[in-house]
């Protein structure tokens, strides 16, 4: 089950019963989304502010089901409940994207940097012309990416990236809320993936993954672009480890076991746990 607890009380705000098929929860993420049309909302759902962003708990289960829940109540936002894929797959990662298909942390960081530069330019202009005007902090118009000019608002989640062992898909948030299987982009993988993560390298977001057909087969390191899902790099992992004199294989067993031996930073650095508990760092540069 999924519970939301107010630590300041402390108090249990709500608790959600298991999702369809009672699969384990892969990830939970708090995002803000555009409010769905009234006809698409679940019965009894009320917005704090009509037209305002909805605080949402985005859930992904181990069998690649997606759900958008009202953070305040734990109820489904859409009237049709969870999005359940037609064919069962093992989910590896789930990440919300903004309207430009950027990772939300990336969109937020870039927005703040650009707004800081804009504020400096305005201050210089005011000093040069000696004009008086209300301080910029008193004005908070919205920008095109859903955040305010001072970066105080988080970007809206418009899409969801879901990576599984057999495919990579991008759903619109509207589809997730509606429980609709329609995809914005999809790519079946030629070799099953055993691990995946998102990254931001060379000015663009992407997906880094490890592919392995059988447990005894060599591991392949792959990098895909976003949102096009083009295969940018595909090389044996041993080639990347050449010179380290280390032979690395993912732990046999569940995805959870593999995830404990591999991690990645958002900027494209992989960290592997070696057979003798040594740490191996790789840089992804497609």
Tab-separated table of C-alpha atoms in Angstrom, residues 39-207:
chain	number	residue	atom	x	y	z
A	39	UNK	CA	-15.708	15.312	-17.658
A	40	UNK	CA	-12.447	13.399	-17.151
A	41	UNK	CA	-12.198	13.876	-13.382
A	42	UNK	CA	-13.057	11.176	-10.898
A	43	UNK	CA	-16.384	11.551	-9.147
A	44	UNK	CA	-16.137	13.848	-6.153
A	45	UNK	CA	-12.761	15.315	-7.059
A	46	UNK	CA	-12.563	19.016	-6.239
A	47	UNK	CA	-9.790	21.464	-7.092
A	48	UNK	CA	-8.427	23.881	-4.509
A	49	UNK	CA	-8.394	26.516	-7.249
A	50	UNK	CA	-10.196	26.058	-10.560
A	51	UNK	CA	-7.596	26.164	-13.323
A	52	UNK	CA	-4.704	25.837	-10.873
A	53	UNK	CA	-2.101	23.085	-10.901
A	54	UNK	CA	-3.002	19.844	-9.138
A	55	UNK	CA	-0.527	18.399	-6.629
A	56	UNK	CA	-0.255	14.783	-7.756
A	57	UNK	CA	1.362	11.569	-6.586
A	58	UNK	CA	2.626	9.721	-9.674
A	59	UNK	CA	2.889	5.980	-9.065
A	60	UNK	CA	4.518	3.265	-11.160
A	61	UNK	CA	4.218	-0.412	-10.288
A	62	UNK	CA	6.654	-3.224	-10.988
A	63	UNK	CA	4.455	-4.465	-13.845
A	64	UNK	CA	4.426	-1.034	-15.569
A	65	UNK	CA	1.041	0.261	-14.388
A	66	UNK	CA	0.848	4.037	-13.945
A	67	UNK	CA	-1.477	5.989	-11.682
A	68	UNK	CA	-2.065	9.672	-10.912
A	69	UNK	CA	-3.461	10.270	-7.421
A	70	UNK	CA	-4.662	13.444	-5.756
A	71	UNK	CA	-1.946	14.190	-3.193
A	72	UNK	CA	-4.493	15.589	-0.748
A	73	UNK	CA	-6.869	12.621	-0.707
A	74	UNK	CA	-5.135	9.638	-2.320
A	75	UNK	CA	-8.014	9.233	-4.780
A	76	UNK	CA	-7.524	8.731	-8.496
A	77	UNK	CA	-7.623	12.030	-10.371
A	78	UNK	CA	-9.112	10.458	-13.501
A	79	UNK	CA	-12.414	8.627	-13.592
A	80	UNK	CA	-10.917	5.469	-15.175
A	81	UNK	CA	-8.262	4.744	-12.556
A	82	UNK	CA	-4.812	3.363	-13.362
A	83	UNK	CA	-3.211	2.982	-16.783
A	84	UNK	CA	-2.634	-0.738	-17.290
A	85	UNK	CA	-0.501	-1.860	-20.262
A	86	UNK	CA	-1.860	-4.597	-22.506
A	87	UNK	CA	1.210	-6.814	-22.139
A	88	UNK	CA	2.943	-7.280	-18.814
A	89	UNK	CA	6.549	-6.077	-18.560
A	90	UNK	CA	9.064	-5.464	-15.800
A	91	UNK	CA	9.261	-1.722	-15.150
A	92	UNK	CA	12.736	-0.277	-14.588
A	93	UNK	CA	12.303	3.497	-14.321
A	94	UNK	CA	9.550	6.106	-14.375
A	95	UNK	CA	10.250	9.827	-14.775
A	96	UNK	CA	7.974	12.849	-15.342
A	97	UNK	CA	8.850	15.242	-18.180
A	98	UNK	CA	7.828	18.836	-18.860
A	99	UNK	CA	6.143	20.181	-22.004
A	100	UNK	CA	9.498	20.240	-23.853
A	101	UNK	CA	10.179	16.611	-22.835
A	102	UNK	CA	12.881	17.725	-20.412
A	103	UNK	CA	13.426	16.013	-17.099
A	104	UNK	CA	11.660	18.068	-14.438
A	105	UNK	CA	14.808	18.744	-12.412
A	106	UNK	CA	16.516	19.921	-15.603
A	107	UNK	CA	13.635	22.198	-16.566
A	108	UNK	CA	13.531	23.688	-13.072
A	109	UNK	CA	17.286	24.316	-12.953
A	110	UNK	CA	17.429	25.858	-16.416
A	111	UNK	CA	14.417	28.014	-15.661
A	112	UNK	CA	16.017	29.479	-12.540
A	113	UNK	CA	19.316	30.148	-14.311
A	114	UNK	CA	17.674	31.915	-17.239
A	115	UNK	CA	15.440	33.972	-14.934
A	116	UNK	CA	18.458	35.037	-12.855
A	117	UNK	CA	20.122	36.306	-16.030
A	118	UNK	CA	16.919	38.103	-17.025
A	119	UNK	CA	16.692	39.779	-13.612
A	120	UNK	CA	20.293	41.016	-13.875
A	121	UNK	CA	19.628	42.426	-17.337
A	122	UNK	CA	16.565	44.292	-16.114
A	123	UNK	CA	18.449	45.697	-13.123
A	124	UNK	CA	21.223	46.959	-15.404
A	125	UNK	CA	18.675	48.565	-17.707
A	126	UNK	CA	16.974	50.341	-14.815
A	127	UNK	CA	20.295	51.633	-13.495
A	128	UNK	CA	21.281	52.962	-16.916
A	129	UNK	CA	18.024	54.762	-17.622
A	130	UNK	CA	17.463	55.869	-13.970
A	131	UNK	CA	13.799	54.982	-14.243
A	132	UNK	CA	11.768	53.893	-11.262
A	133	UNK	CA	9.596	50.808	-11.402
A	134	UNK	CA	8.088	48.311	-8.980
A	135	UNK	CA	10.629	45.696	-7.908
A	136	UNK	CA	10.704	42.549	-9.980
A	137	UNK	CA	9.848	40.519	-6.876
A	138	UNK	CA	6.435	42.194	-6.765
A	139	UNK	CA	5.540	40.884	-10.216
A	140	UNK	CA	5.224	37.153	-10.839
A	141	UNK	CA	3.820	36.581	-14.302
A	142	UNK	CA	3.788	33.058	-15.647
A	143	UNK	CA	6.307	31.883	-18.225
A	144	UNK	CA	5.757	29.508	-21.111
A	145	UNK	CA	7.039	26.454	-19.223
A	146	UNK	CA	4.459	26.769	-16.442
A	147	UNK	CA	6.789	28.361	-13.902
A	148	UNK	CA	6.793	31.943	-12.651
A	149	UNK	CA	9.481	34.389	-13.754
A	150	UNK	CA	11.332	34.141	-10.456
A	151	UNK	CA	11.395	30.348	-10.681
A	152	UNK	CA	9.286	29.954	-7.537
A	153	UNK	CA	6.840	27.575	-9.207
A	154	UNK	CA	7.828	24.127	-10.309
A	155	UNK	CA	7.298	23.117	-13.959
A	156	UNK	CA	4.200	21.110	-14.780
A	157	UNK	CA	4.581	17.427	-15.567
A	158	UNK	CA	3.178	17.028	-19.079
A	159	UNK	CA	4.598	13.599	-20.005
A	160	UNK	CA	5.757	10.409	-18.300
A	161	UNK	CA	8.770	8.384	-19.425
A	162	UNK	CA	8.432	4.673	-18.642
A	163	UNK	CA	11.301	2.258	-19.270
A	164	UNK	CA	10.723	-1.490	-18.993
A	165	UNK	CA	12.668	-4.596	-19.918
A	166	UNK	CA	11.010	-4.803	-23.348
A	167	UNK	CA	10.198	-1.208	-24.336
A	168	UNK	CA	10.621	2.508	-23.683
A	169	UNK	CA	7.448	4.589	-23.848
A	170	UNK	CA	6.421	8.203	-23.362
A	171	UNK	CA	2.835	8.831	-22.288
A	172	UNK	CA	1.142	12.192	-22.030
A	173	UNK	CA	0.066	13.012	-18.498
A	174	UNK	CA	-3.480	13.307	-19.848
A	175	UNK	CA	-3.278	9.661	-20.939
A	176	UNK	CA	-2.009	8.594	-17.509
A	177	UNK	CA	-4.835	10.438	-15.755
A	178	UNK	CA	-7.400	8.962	-18.156
A	179	UNK	CA	-5.980	5.429	-17.973
A	180	UNK	CA	-5.465	5.580	-21.745
A	181	UNK	CA	-2.807	3.312	-23.323
A	182	UNK	CA	-2.155	5.726	-26.206
A	183	UNK	CA	1.537	6.685	-26.333
A	184	UNK	CA	3.335	9.814	-27.524
A	185	UNK	CA	6.449	7.800	-28.431
A	186	UNK	CA	7.500	4.177	-28.082
A	187	UNK	CA	10.458	1.946	-28.843
A	188	UNK	CA	10.598	-1.831	-28.419
A	189	UNK	CA	14.066	-2.948	-27.367
A	190	UNK	CA	15.825	-5.610	-29.441
A	191	UNK	CA	17.546	-7.021	-26.342
A	192	UNK	CA	15.873	-7.076	-22.913
A	193	UNK	CA	16.969	-4.272	-20.602
A	194	UNK	CA	18.034	-5.163	-17.063
A	195	UNK	CA	18.680	-1.638	-15.738
A	196	UNK	CA	17.954	1.935	-16.826
A	197	UNK	CA	18.236	5.542	-15.625
A	198	UNK	CA	17.832	9.053	-17.001
A	199	UNK	CA	20.660	11.498	-17.594
A	200	UNK	CA	21.485	14.901	-19.052
A	201	UNK	CA	24.621	14.908	-21.224
A	202	UNK	CA	25.883	17.316	-23.895
A	203	UNK	CA	22.967	19.676	-23.329
A	204	UNK	CA	20.232	17.087	-23.859
A	205	UNK	CA	18.277	14.550	-21.793
A	206	UNK	CA	18.440	10.833	-22.450
A	207	UNK	CA	18.153	7.309	-21.113
